[in-house]
């Protein structure tokens, strides 16, 4: 198992522990999609994501701390879901996908 895959799996497990169950791997073994506009990647020993125009990073050796920070951002984004999301979700996935990012 690659270092990036192991790190992403640990982060995903820690996100689940803090109540973020929606995260899924993109398929490159180094990226998790958490929510609309919240994608976390692992590279060069750091988890990386973007909050608006600000790039964030967190040590890859601390998936627990990173999960807390990402969960905080997840909650912020969920509190302000873009108005276009509901319509797009219905078109792309059908009515059953309304609550899924």
PDB file of N, CA and C in Angstrom:
ATOM      1  N   UNK A   1       0.845  -1.172   0.000  1.00  0.00           N
ATOM      2  CA  UNK A   1       0.000   0.000   0.000  1.00  0.00           C
ATOM      3  C   UNK A   1       0.898   1.246   0.000  1.00  0.00           C
ATOM      4  N   UNK A   2       0.549   2.217  -0.825  1.00  0.00           N
ATOM      5  CA  UNK A   2       1.358   3.432  -0.914  1.00  0.00           C
ATOM      6  C   UNK A   2       1.157   4.322   0.314  1.00  0.00           C
ATOM      7  N   UNK A   3       2.115   5.186   0.542  1.00  0.00           N
ATOM      8  CA  UNK A   3       2.038   6.123   1.668  1.00  0.00           C
ATOM      9  C   UNK A   3       0.801   7.018   1.552  1.00  0.00           C
ATOM     10  N   UNK A   4       0.536   7.500   0.341  1.00  0.00           N
ATOM     11  CA  UNK A   4      -0.604   8.402   0.157  1.00  0.00           C
ATOM     12  C   UNK A   4      -1.924   7.677   0.399  1.00  0.00           C
ATOM     13  N   UNK A   5      -2.036   6.458  -0.076  1.00  0.00           N
ATOM     14  CA  UNK A   5      -3.273   5.696   0.135  1.00  0.00           C
ATOM     15  C   UNK A   5      -3.503   5.433   1.626  1.00  0.00           C
ATOM     16  N   UNK A   6      -2.452   5.055   2.338  1.00  0.00           N
ATOM     17  CA  UNK A   6      -2.559   4.797   3.776  1.00  0.00           C
ATOM     18  C   UNK A   6      -2.980   6.072   4.512  1.00  0.00           C
ATOM     19  N   UNK A   7      -2.390   7.204   4.144  1.00  0.00           N
ATOM     20  CA  UNK A   7      -2.726   8.469   4.799  1.00  0.00           C
ATOM     21  C   UNK A   7      -4.180   8.856   4.545  1.00  0.00           C
ATOM     22  N   UNK A   8      -4.626   8.696   3.302  1.00  0.00           N
ATOM     23  CA  UNK A   8      -6.007   9.048   2.949  1.00  0.00           C
ATOM     24  C   UNK A   8      -6.989   8.118   3.667  1.00  0.00           C
ATOM     25  N   UNK A   9      -6.671   6.847   3.767  1.00  0.00           N
ATOM     26  CA  UNK A   9      -7.555   5.913   4.483  1.00  0.00           C
ATOM     27  C   UNK A   9      -7.643   6.271   5.970  1.00  0.00           C
ATOM     28  N   UNK A  10      -6.516   6.649   6.565  1.00  0.00           N
ATOM     29  CA  UNK A  10      -6.536   7.064   7.974  1.00  0.00           C
ATOM     30  C   UNK A  10      -7.379   8.323   8.149  1.00  0.00           C
ATOM     31  N   UNK A  11      -7.215   9.281   7.245  1.00  0.00           N
ATOM     32  CA  UNK A  11      -8.009  10.501   7.333  1.00  0.00           C
ATOM     33  C   UNK A  11      -9.494  10.201   7.173  1.00  0.00           C
ATOM     34  N   UNK A  12      -9.822   9.354   6.233  1.00  0.00           N
ATOM     35  CA  UNK A  12     -11.233   9.003   6.020  1.00  0.00           C
ATOM     36  C   UNK A  12     -11.823   8.351   7.274  1.00  0.00           C
ATOM     37  N   UNK A  13     -11.072   7.466   7.904  1.00  0.00           N
ATOM     38  CA  UNK A  13     -11.541   6.823   9.142  1.00  0.00           C
ATOM     39  C   UNK A  13     -11.735   7.853  10.246  1.00  0.00           C
ATOM     40  N   UNK A  14     -10.807   8.793  10.364  1.00  0.00           N
ATOM     41  CA  UNK A  14     -10.928   9.822  11.403  1.00  0.00           C
ATOM     42  C   UNK A  14     -12.084  10.780  11.104  1.00  0.00           C
ATOM     43  N   UNK A  15     -12.323  11.065   9.829  1.00  0.00           N
ATOM     44  CA  UNK A  15     -13.479  11.898   9.479  1.00  0.00           C
ATOM     45  C   UNK A  15     -14.776  11.203   9.887  1.00  0.00           C
ATOM     46  N   UNK A  16     -14.845   9.909   9.666  1.00  0.00           N
ATOM     47  CA  UNK A  16     -16.023   9.145  10.090  1.00  0.00           C
ATOM     48  C   UNK A  16     -16.191   9.227  11.603  1.00  0.00           C
ATOM     49  N   UNK A  17     -15.084   9.165  12.343  1.00  0.00           N
ATOM     50  CA  UNK A  17     -15.138   9.258  13.809  1.00  0.00           C
ATOM     51  C   UNK A  17     -15.685  10.597  14.296  1.00  0.00           C
ATOM     52  N   UNK A  18     -15.489  11.662  13.508  1.00  0.00           N
ATOM     53  CA  UNK A  18     -16.003  12.978  13.917  1.00  0.00           C
ATOM     54  C   UNK A  18     -17.319  13.316  13.221  1.00  0.00           C
ATOM     55  N   UNK A  19     -17.931  12.313  12.576  1.00  0.00           N
ATOM     56  CA  UNK A  19     -19.270  12.493  12.030  1.00  0.00           C
ATOM     57  C   UNK A  19     -19.366  12.876  10.564  1.00  0.00           C
ATOM     58  N   UNK A  20     -18.261  12.852   9.850  1.00  0.00           N
ATOM     59  CA  UNK A  20     -18.286  13.166   8.417  1.00  0.00           C
ATOM     60  C   UNK A  20     -18.246  11.837   7.662  1.00  0.00           C
ATOM     61  N   UNK A  21     -19.434  11.362   7.279  1.00  0.00           N
ATOM     62  CA  UNK A  21     -19.554  10.053   6.647  1.00  0.00           C
ATOM     63  C   UNK A  21     -19.596  10.113   5.125  1.00  0.00           C
ATOM     64  N   UNK A  22     -19.626  11.317   4.558  1.00  0.00           N
ATOM     65  CA  UNK A  22     -19.820  11.472   3.120  1.00  0.00           C
ATOM     66  C   UNK A  22     -18.546  11.413   2.297  1.00  0.00           C
ATOM     67  N   UNK A  23     -17.378  11.430   2.918  1.00  0.00           N
ATOM     68  CA  UNK A  23     -16.120  11.486   2.179  1.00  0.00           C
ATOM     69  C   UNK A  23     -15.903  10.203   1.381  1.00  0.00           C
ATOM     70  N   UNK A  24     -15.399  10.366   0.182  1.00  0.00           N
ATOM     71  CA  UNK A  24     -15.087   9.211  -0.639  1.00  0.00           C
ATOM     72  C   UNK A  24     -13.829   9.482  -1.448  1.00  0.00           C
ATOM     73  N   UNK A  25     -13.114   8.400  -1.770  1.00  0.00           N
ATOM     74  CA  UNK A  25     -11.874   8.518  -2.531  1.00  0.00           C
ATOM     75  C   UNK A  25     -12.186   8.788  -3.990  1.00  0.00           C
ATOM     76  N   UNK A  26     -11.425   9.684  -4.571  1.00  0.00           N
ATOM     77  CA  UNK A  26     -11.610  10.052  -5.975  1.00  0.00           C
ATOM     78  C   UNK A  26     -11.140   8.934  -6.891  1.00  0.00           C
ATOM     79  N   UNK A  27     -10.112   8.194  -6.504  1.00  0.00           N
ATOM     80  CA  UNK A  27      -9.644   7.087  -7.311  1.00  0.00           C
ATOM     81  C   UNK A  27      -8.167   7.144  -7.637  1.00  0.00           C
ATOM     82  N   UNK A  28      -7.475   8.160  -7.145  1.00  0.00           N
ATOM     83  CA  UNK A  28      -6.045   8.256  -7.418  1.00  0.00           C
ATOM     84  C   UNK A  28      -5.199   7.869  -6.203  1.00  0.00           C
ATOM     85  N   UNK A  29      -5.834   7.338  -5.171  1.00  0.00           N
ATOM     86  CA  UNK A  29      -5.180   6.908  -3.926  1.00  0.00           C
ATOM     87  C   UNK A  29      -4.639   8.059  -3.090  1.00  0.00           C
ATOM     88  N   UNK A  30      -4.898   9.309  -3.480  1.00  0.00           N
ATOM     89  CA  UNK A  30      -4.345  10.431  -2.731  1.00  0.00           C
ATOM     90  C   UNK A  30      -5.354  11.556  -2.521  1.00  0.00           C
ATOM     91  N   UNK A  31      -6.631  11.336  -2.882  1.00  0.00           N
ATOM     92  CA  UNK A  31      -7.602  12.428  -2.827  1.00  0.00           C
ATOM     93  C   UNK A  31      -8.939  11.962  -2.266  1.00  0.00           C
ATOM     94  N   UNK A  32      -9.485  12.764  -1.353  1.00  0.00           N
ATOM     95  CA  UNK A  32     -10.823  12.532  -0.803  1.00  0.00           C
ATOM     96  C   UNK A  32     -11.724  13.701  -1.179  1.00  0.00           C
ATOM     97  N   UNK A  33     -12.902  13.386  -1.661  1.00  0.00           N
ATOM     98  CA  UNK A  33     -13.915  14.408  -1.867  1.00  0.00           C
ATOM     99  C   UNK A  33     -14.797  14.374  -0.628  1.00  0.00           C
ATOM    100  N   UNK A  34     -14.884  15.497   0.062  1.00  0.00           N
ATOM    101  CA  UNK A  34     -15.621  15.544   1.325  1.00  0.00           C
ATOM    102  C   UNK A  34     -16.986  16.203   1.136  1.00  0.00           C
ATOM    103  N   UNK A  35     -17.022  17.282   0.378  1.00  0.00           N
ATOM    104  CA  UNK A  35     -18.263  18.032   0.168  1.00  0.00           C
ATOM    105  C   UNK A  35     -18.047  18.949  -1.026  1.00  0.00           C
ATOM    106  N   UNK A  36     -19.065  19.664  -1.417  1.00  0.00           N
ATOM    107  CA  UNK A  36     -18.968  20.610  -2.524  1.00  0.00           C
ATOM    108  C   UNK A  36     -17.838  21.595  -2.237  1.00  0.00           C
ATOM    109  N   UNK A  37     -16.831  21.593  -3.072  1.00  0.00           N
ATOM    110  CA  UNK A  37     -15.714  22.519  -2.892  1.00  0.00           C
ATOM    111  C   UNK A  37     -14.732  22.155  -1.803  1.00  0.00           C
ATOM    112  N   UNK A  38     -14.821  20.972  -1.260  1.00  0.00           N
ATOM    113  CA  UNK A  38     -13.891  20.542  -0.216  1.00  0.00           C
ATOM    114  C   UNK A  38     -13.280  19.202  -0.609  1.00  0.00           C
ATOM    115  N   UNK A  39     -12.105  19.287  -1.201  1.00  0.00           N
ATOM    116  CA  UNK A  39     -11.368  18.121  -1.652  1.00  0.00           C
ATOM    117  C   UNK A  39     -10.020  18.144  -0.943  1.00  0.00           C
ATOM    118  N   UNK A  40      -9.687  17.045  -0.296  1.00  0.00           N
ATOM    119  CA  UNK A  40      -8.439  16.947   0.455  1.00  0.00           C
ATOM    120  C   UNK A  40      -7.516  15.980  -0.267  1.00  0.00           C
ATOM    121  N   UNK A  41      -6.295  16.419  -0.503  1.00  0.00           N
ATOM    122  CA  UNK A  41      -5.319  15.535  -1.136  1.00  0.00           C
ATOM    123  C   UNK A  41      -4.121  15.354  -0.201  1.00  0.00           C
ATOM    124  N   UNK A  42      -3.378  14.299  -0.433  1.00  0.00           N
ATOM    125  CA  UNK A  42      -2.174  14.022   0.340  1.00  0.00           C
ATOM    126  C   UNK A  42      -0.994  14.066  -0.607  1.00  0.00           C
ATOM    127  N   UNK A  43       0.000  14.877  -0.246  1.00  0.00           N
ATOM    128  CA  UNK A  43       1.188  15.000  -1.085  1.00  0.00           C
ATOM    129  C   UNK A  43       2.345  15.506  -0.238  1.00  0.00           C
ATOM    130  N   UNK A  44       3.499  14.941  -0.447  1.00  0.00           N
ATOM    131  CA  UNK A  44       4.728  15.376   0.221  1.00  0.00           C
ATOM    132  C   UNK A  44       4.600  15.447   1.746  1.00  0.00           C
ATOM    133  N   UNK A  45       3.865  14.495   2.325  1.00  0.00           N
ATOM    134  CA  UNK A  45       3.761  14.423   3.773  1.00  0.00           C
ATOM    135  C   UNK A  45       2.717  15.327   4.395  1.00  0.00           C
ATOM    136  N   UNK A  46       1.890  15.972   3.568  1.00  0.00           N
ATOM    137  CA  UNK A  46       0.859  16.884   4.068  1.00  0.00           C
ATOM    138  C   UNK A  46      -0.492  16.589   3.434  1.00  0.00           C
ATOM    139  N   UNK A  47      -1.548  16.768   4.236  1.00  0.00           N
ATOM    140  CA  UNK A  47      -2.898  16.829   3.698  1.00  0.00           C
ATOM    141  C   UNK A  47      -3.095  18.268   3.235  1.00  0.00           C
ATOM    142  N   UNK A  48      -3.717  18.459   2.075  1.00  0.00           N
ATOM    143  CA  UNK A  48      -3.908  19.800   1.525  1.00  0.00           C
ATOM    144  C   UNK A  48      -5.338  19.977   1.045  1.00  0.00           C
ATOM    145  N   UNK A  49      -5.886  21.163   1.278  1.00  0.00           N
ATOM    146  CA  UNK A  49      -7.211  21.527   0.784  1.00  0.00           C
ATOM    147  C   UNK A  49      -7.262  23.032   0.666  1.00  0.00           C
ATOM    148  N   UNK A  50      -8.356  23.523   0.129  1.00  0.00           N
ATOM    149  CA  UNK A  50      -8.493  24.956  -0.063  1.00  0.00           C
ATOM    150  C   UNK A  50      -9.772  25.443   0.618  1.00  0.00           C
ATOM    151  N   UNK A  51      -9.668  26.586   1.280  1.00  0.00           N
ATOM    152  CA  UNK A  51     -10.815  27.244   1.902  1.00  0.00           C
ATOM    153  C   UNK A  51     -10.949  28.611   1.240  1.00  0.00           C
ATOM    154  N   UNK A  52     -11.831  28.687   0.254  1.00  0.00           N
ATOM    155  CA  UNK A  52     -11.927  29.908  -0.533  1.00  0.00           C
ATOM    156  C   UNK A  52     -10.627  30.103  -1.287  1.00  0.00           C
ATOM    157  N   UNK A  53     -10.031  31.268  -1.137  1.00  0.00           N
ATOM    158  CA  UNK A  53      -8.762  31.561  -1.823  1.00  0.00           C
ATOM    159  C   UNK A  53      -7.544  31.106  -1.018  1.00  0.00           C
ATOM    160  N   UNK A  54      -7.775  30.628   0.199  1.00  0.00           N
ATOM    161  CA  UNK A  54      -6.666  30.263   1.091  1.00  0.00           C
ATOM    162  C   UNK A  54      -6.378  28.767   0.998  1.00  0.00           C
ATOM    163  N   UNK A  55      -5.121  28.441   0.751  1.00  0.00           N
ATOM    164  CA  UNK A  55      -4.708  27.042   0.718  1.00  0.00           C
ATOM    165  C   UNK A  55      -4.313  26.618   2.124  1.00  0.00           C
ATOM    166  N   UNK A  56      -4.812  25.456   2.535  1.00  0.00           N
ATOM    167  CA  UNK A  56      -4.518  24.918   3.866  1.00  0.00           C
ATOM    168  C   UNK A  56      -3.716  23.637   3.733  1.00  0.00           C
ATOM    169  N   UNK A  57      -2.950  23.340   4.782  1.00  0.00           N
ATOM    170  CA  UNK A  57      -2.260  22.061   4.840  1.00  0.00           C
ATOM    171  C   UNK A  57      -2.132  21.646   6.293  1.00  0.00           C
ATOM    172  N   UNK A  58      -1.973  20.336   6.475  1.00  0.00           N
ATOM    173  CA  UNK A  58      -1.866  19.770   7.815  1.00  0.00           C
ATOM    174  C   UNK A  58      -0.932  18.568   7.718  1.00  0.00           C
ATOM    175  N   UNK A  59      -0.116  18.367   8.731  1.00  0.00           N
ATOM    176  CA  UNK A  59       0.838  17.254   8.720  1.00  0.00           C
ATOM    177  C   UNK A  59       0.143  15.909   8.478  1.00  0.00           C
ATOM    178  N   UNK A  60       0.701  15.141   7.588  1.00  0.00           N
ATOM    179  CA  UNK A  60       0.153  13.827   7.275  1.00  0.00           C
ATOM    180  C   UNK A  60       0.267  12.832   8.412  1.00  0.00           C
ATOM    181  N   UNK A  61       1.104  13.126   9.377  1.00  0.00           N
ATOM    182  CA  UNK A  61       1.265  12.240  10.536  1.00  0.00           C
ATOM    183  C   UNK A  61       0.207  12.489  11.604  1.00  0.00           C
ATOM    184  N   UNK A  62      -0.693  13.441  11.356  1.00  0.00           N
ATOM    185  CA  UNK A  62      -1.742  13.783  12.321  1.00  0.00           C
ATOM    186  C   UNK A  62      -3.125  13.767  11.664  1.00  0.00           C
ATOM    187  N   UNK A  63      -3.606  12.572  11.258  1.00  0.00           N
ATOM    188  CA  UNK A  63      -4.916  12.515  10.624  1.00  0.00           C
ATOM    189  C   UNK A  63      -6.057  12.914  11.562  1.00  0.00           C
ATOM    190  N   UNK A  64      -5.874  12.729  12.868  1.00  0.00           N
ATOM    191  CA  UNK A  64      -6.915  13.118  13.832  1.00  0.00           C
ATOM    192  C   UNK A  64      -7.087  14.636  13.820  1.00  0.00           C
ATOM    193  N   UNK A  65      -6.004  15.367  13.936  1.00  0.00           N
ATOM    194  CA  UNK A  65      -6.065  16.824  13.914  1.00  0.00           C
ATOM    195  C   UNK A  65      -6.578  17.355  12.591  1.00  0.00           C
ATOM    196  N   UNK A  66      -6.152  16.734  11.505  1.00  0.00           N
ATOM    197  CA  UNK A  66      -6.616  17.150  10.188  1.00  0.00           C
ATOM    198  C   UNK A  66      -8.119  16.915  10.056  1.00  0.00           C
ATOM    199  N   UNK A  67      -8.590  15.776  10.532  1.00  0.00           N
ATOM    200  CA  UNK A  67     -10.025  15.472  10.450  1.00  0.00           C
ATOM    201  C   UNK A  67     -10.843  16.512  11.199  1.00  0.00           C
ATOM    202  N   UNK A  68     -10.348  16.974  12.319  1.00  0.00           N
ATOM    203  CA  UNK A  68     -11.058  18.010  13.083  1.00  0.00           C
ATOM    204  C   UNK A  68     -11.151  19.292  12.273  1.00  0.00           C
ATOM    205  N   UNK A  69     -10.058  19.693  11.646  1.00  0.00           N
ATOM    206  CA  UNK A  69     -10.057  20.914  10.834  1.00  0.00           C
ATOM    207  C   UNK A  69     -10.951  20.775   9.606  1.00  0.00           C
ATOM    208  N   UNK A  70     -10.869  19.632   8.941  1.00  0.00           N
ATOM    209  CA  UNK A  70     -11.689  19.412   7.750  1.00  0.00           C
ATOM    210  C   UNK A  70     -13.165  19.326   8.134  1.00  0.00           C
ATOM    211  N   UNK A  71     -13.477  18.701   9.256  1.00  0.00           N
ATOM    212  CA  UNK A  71     -14.863  18.609   9.718  1.00  0.00           C
ATOM    213  C   UNK A  71     -15.425  19.990  10.025  1.00  0.00           C
ATOM    214  N   UNK A  72     -14.602  20.879  10.562  1.00  0.00           N
ATOM    215  CA  UNK A  72     -15.036  22.253  10.826  1.00  0.00           C
ATOM    216  C   UNK A  72     -15.401  22.949   9.515  1.00  0.00           C
ATOM    217  N   UNK A  73     -14.554  22.789   8.506  1.00  0.00           N
ATOM    218  CA  UNK A  73     -14.822  23.391   7.200  1.00  0.00           C
ATOM    219  C   UNK A  73     -16.058  22.768   6.561  1.00  0.00           C
ATOM    220  N   UNK A  74     -16.217  21.477   6.710  1.00  0.00           N
ATOM    221  CA  UNK A  74     -17.381  20.743   6.208  1.00  0.00           C
ATOM    222  C   UNK A  74     -18.671  21.332   6.793  1.00  0.00           C
ATOM    223  N   UNK A  75     -18.663  21.578   8.097  1.00  0.00           N
ATOM    224  CA  UNK A  75     -19.834  22.156   8.763  1.00  0.00           C
ATOM    225  C   UNK A  75     -20.125  23.561   8.237  1.00  0.00           C
ATOM    226  N   UNK A  76     -19.081  24.347   8.011  1.00  0.00           N
ATOM    227  CA  UNK A  76     -19.266  25.694   7.455  1.00  0.00           C
ATOM    228  C   UNK A  76     -19.908  25.629   6.074  1.00  0.00           C
ATOM    229  N   UNK A  77     -19.424  24.730   5.241  1.00  0.00           N
ATOM    230  CA  UNK A  77     -19.958  24.612   3.885  1.00  0.00           C
ATOM    231  C   UNK A  77     -21.390  24.079   3.888  1.00  0.00           C
ATOM    232  N   UNK A  78     -21.686  23.144   4.762  1.00  0.00           N
ATOM    233  CA  UNK A  78     -23.042  22.599   4.830  1.00  0.00           C
ATOM    234  C   UNK A  78     -24.041  23.648   5.308  1.00  0.00           C
ATOM    235  N   UNK A  79     -23.575  24.580   6.107  1.00  0.00           N
ATOM    236  CA  UNK A  79     -24.460  25.633   6.605  1.00  0.00           C
ATOM    237  C   UNK A  79     -24.815  26.635   5.512  1.00  0.00           C
ATOM    238  N   UNK A  80     -24.042  26.624   4.428  1.00  0.00           N
ATOM    239  CA  UNK A  80     -24.263  27.586   3.344  1.00  0.00           C
ATOM    240  C   UNK A  80     -24.200  26.869   1.997  1.00  0.00           C
ATOM    241  N   UNK A  81     -25.098  25.905   1.787  1.00  0.00           N
ATOM    242  CA  UNK A  81     -25.126  25.131   0.550  1.00  0.00           C
ATOM    243  C   UNK A  81     -25.470  26.054  -0.618  1.00  0.00           C
ATOM    244  N   UNK A  82     -24.713  25.964  -1.705  1.00  0.00           N
ATOM    245  CA  UNK A  82     -25.003  26.822  -2.853  1.00  0.00           C
ATOM    246  C   UNK A  82     -26.426  26.592  -3.369  1.00  0.00           C
ATOM    247  N   UNK A  83     -27.105  27.642  -3.778  1.00  0.00           N
ATOM    248  CA  UNK A  83     -28.504  27.509  -4.217  1.00  0.00           C
ATOM    249  C   UNK A  83     -28.663  26.604  -5.444  1.00  0.00           C
ATOM    250  N   UNK A  84     -27.647  26.463  -6.240  1.00  0.00           N
ATOM    251  CA  UNK A  84     -27.737  25.645  -7.445  1.00  0.00           C
ATOM    252  C   UNK A  84     -27.609  24.163  -7.149  1.00  0.00           C
ATOM    253  N   UNK A  85     -27.147  23.798  -5.931  1.00  0.00           N
ATOM    254  CA  UNK A  85     -26.866  22.398  -5.637  1.00  0.00           C
ATOM    255  C   UNK A  85     -28.104  21.516  -5.706  1.00  0.00           C
ATOM    256  N   UNK A  86     -29.191  21.948  -5.126  1.00  0.00           N
ATOM    257  CA  UNK A  86     -30.387  21.121  -5.074  1.00  0.00           C
ATOM    258  C   UNK A  86     -30.877  20.764  -6.477  1.00  0.00           C
ATOM    259  N   UNK A  87     -30.924  21.741  -7.360  1.00  0.00           N
ATOM    260  CA  UNK A  87     -31.374  21.477  -8.728  1.00  0.00           C
ATOM    261  C   UNK A  87     -30.393  20.573  -9.468  1.00  0.00           C
ATOM    262  N   UNK A  88     -29.108  20.824  -9.308  1.00  0.00           N
ATOM    263  CA  UNK A  88     -28.100  20.007  -9.985  1.00  0.00           C
ATOM    264  C   UNK A  88     -28.144  18.559  -9.494  1.00  0.00           C
ATOM    265  N   UNK A  89     -28.300  18.358  -8.204  1.00  0.00           N
ATOM    266  CA  UNK A  89     -28.360  17.009  -7.646  1.00  0.00           C
ATOM    267  C   UNK A  89     -29.536  16.231  -8.232  1.00  0.00           C
ATOM    268  N   UNK A  90     -30.670  16.879  -8.383  1.00  0.00           N
ATOM    269  CA  UNK A  90     -31.840  16.212  -8.958  1.00  0.00           C
ATOM    270  C   UNK A  90     -31.593  15.821 -10.405  1.00  0.00           C
ATOM    271  N   UNK A  91     -30.942  16.694 -11.144  1.00  0.00           N
ATOM    272  CA  UNK A  91     -30.682  16.417 -12.559  1.00  0.00           C
ATOM    273  C   UNK A  91     -29.664  15.287 -12.719  1.00  0.00           C
ATOM    274  N   UNK A  92     -28.573  15.346 -11.958  1.00  0.00           N
ATOM    275  CA  UNK A  92     -27.495  14.380 -12.117  1.00  0.00           C
ATOM    276  C   UNK A  92     -27.787  13.014 -11.511  1.00  0.00           C
ATOM    277  N   UNK A  93     -28.436  13.000 -10.360  1.00  0.00           N
ATOM    278  CA  UNK A  93     -28.585  11.736  -9.634  1.00  0.00           C
ATOM    279  C   UNK A  93     -30.020  11.360  -9.322  1.00  0.00           C
ATOM    280  N   UNK A  94     -30.958  12.219  -9.605  1.00  0.00           N
ATOM    281  CA  UNK A  94     -32.348  11.931  -9.284  1.00  0.00           C
ATOM    282  C   UNK A  94     -32.712  12.475  -7.913  1.00  0.00           C
ATOM    283  N   UNK A  95     -33.962  12.449  -7.583  1.00  0.00           N
ATOM    284  CA  UNK A  95     -34.464  13.030  -6.350  1.00  0.00           C
ATOM    285  C   UNK A  95     -33.866  12.416  -5.092  1.00  0.00           C
ATOM    286  N   UNK A  96     -33.445  11.164  -5.138  1.00  0.00           N
ATOM    287  CA  UNK A  96     -32.909  10.512  -3.943  1.00  0.00           C
ATOM    288  C   UNK A  96     -31.576  11.087  -3.509  1.00  0.00           C
ATOM    289  N   UNK A  97     -30.918  11.861  -4.356  1.00  0.00           N
ATOM    290  CA  UNK A  97     -29.590  12.388  -4.029  1.00  0.00           C
ATOM    291  C   UNK A  97     -29.628  13.765  -3.391  1.00  0.00           C
ATOM    292  N   UNK A  98     -30.776  14.249  -3.003  1.00  0.00           N
ATOM    293  CA  UNK A  98     -30.889  15.612  -2.493  1.00  0.00           C
ATOM    294  C   UNK A  98     -29.936  15.921  -1.345  1.00  0.00           C
ATOM    295  N   UNK A  99     -29.703  14.995  -0.451  1.00  0.00           N
ATOM    296  CA  UNK A  99     -28.868  15.271   0.710  1.00  0.00           C
ATOM    297  C   UNK A  99     -27.407  14.887   0.514  1.00  0.00           C
ATOM    298  N   UNK A 100     -27.073  14.366  -0.633  1.00  0.00           N
ATOM    299  CA  UNK A 100     -25.711  13.896  -0.850  1.00  0.00           C
ATOM    300  C   UNK A 100     -24.907  14.941  -1.609  1.00  0.00           C
ATOM    301  N   UNK A 101     -23.691  15.253  -1.146  1.00  0.00           N
ATOM    302  CA  UNK A 101     -22.896  16.314  -1.799  1.00  0.00           C
ATOM    303  C   UNK A 101     -22.378  15.925  -3.166  1.00  0.00           C
TER     304      UNK A 101
END
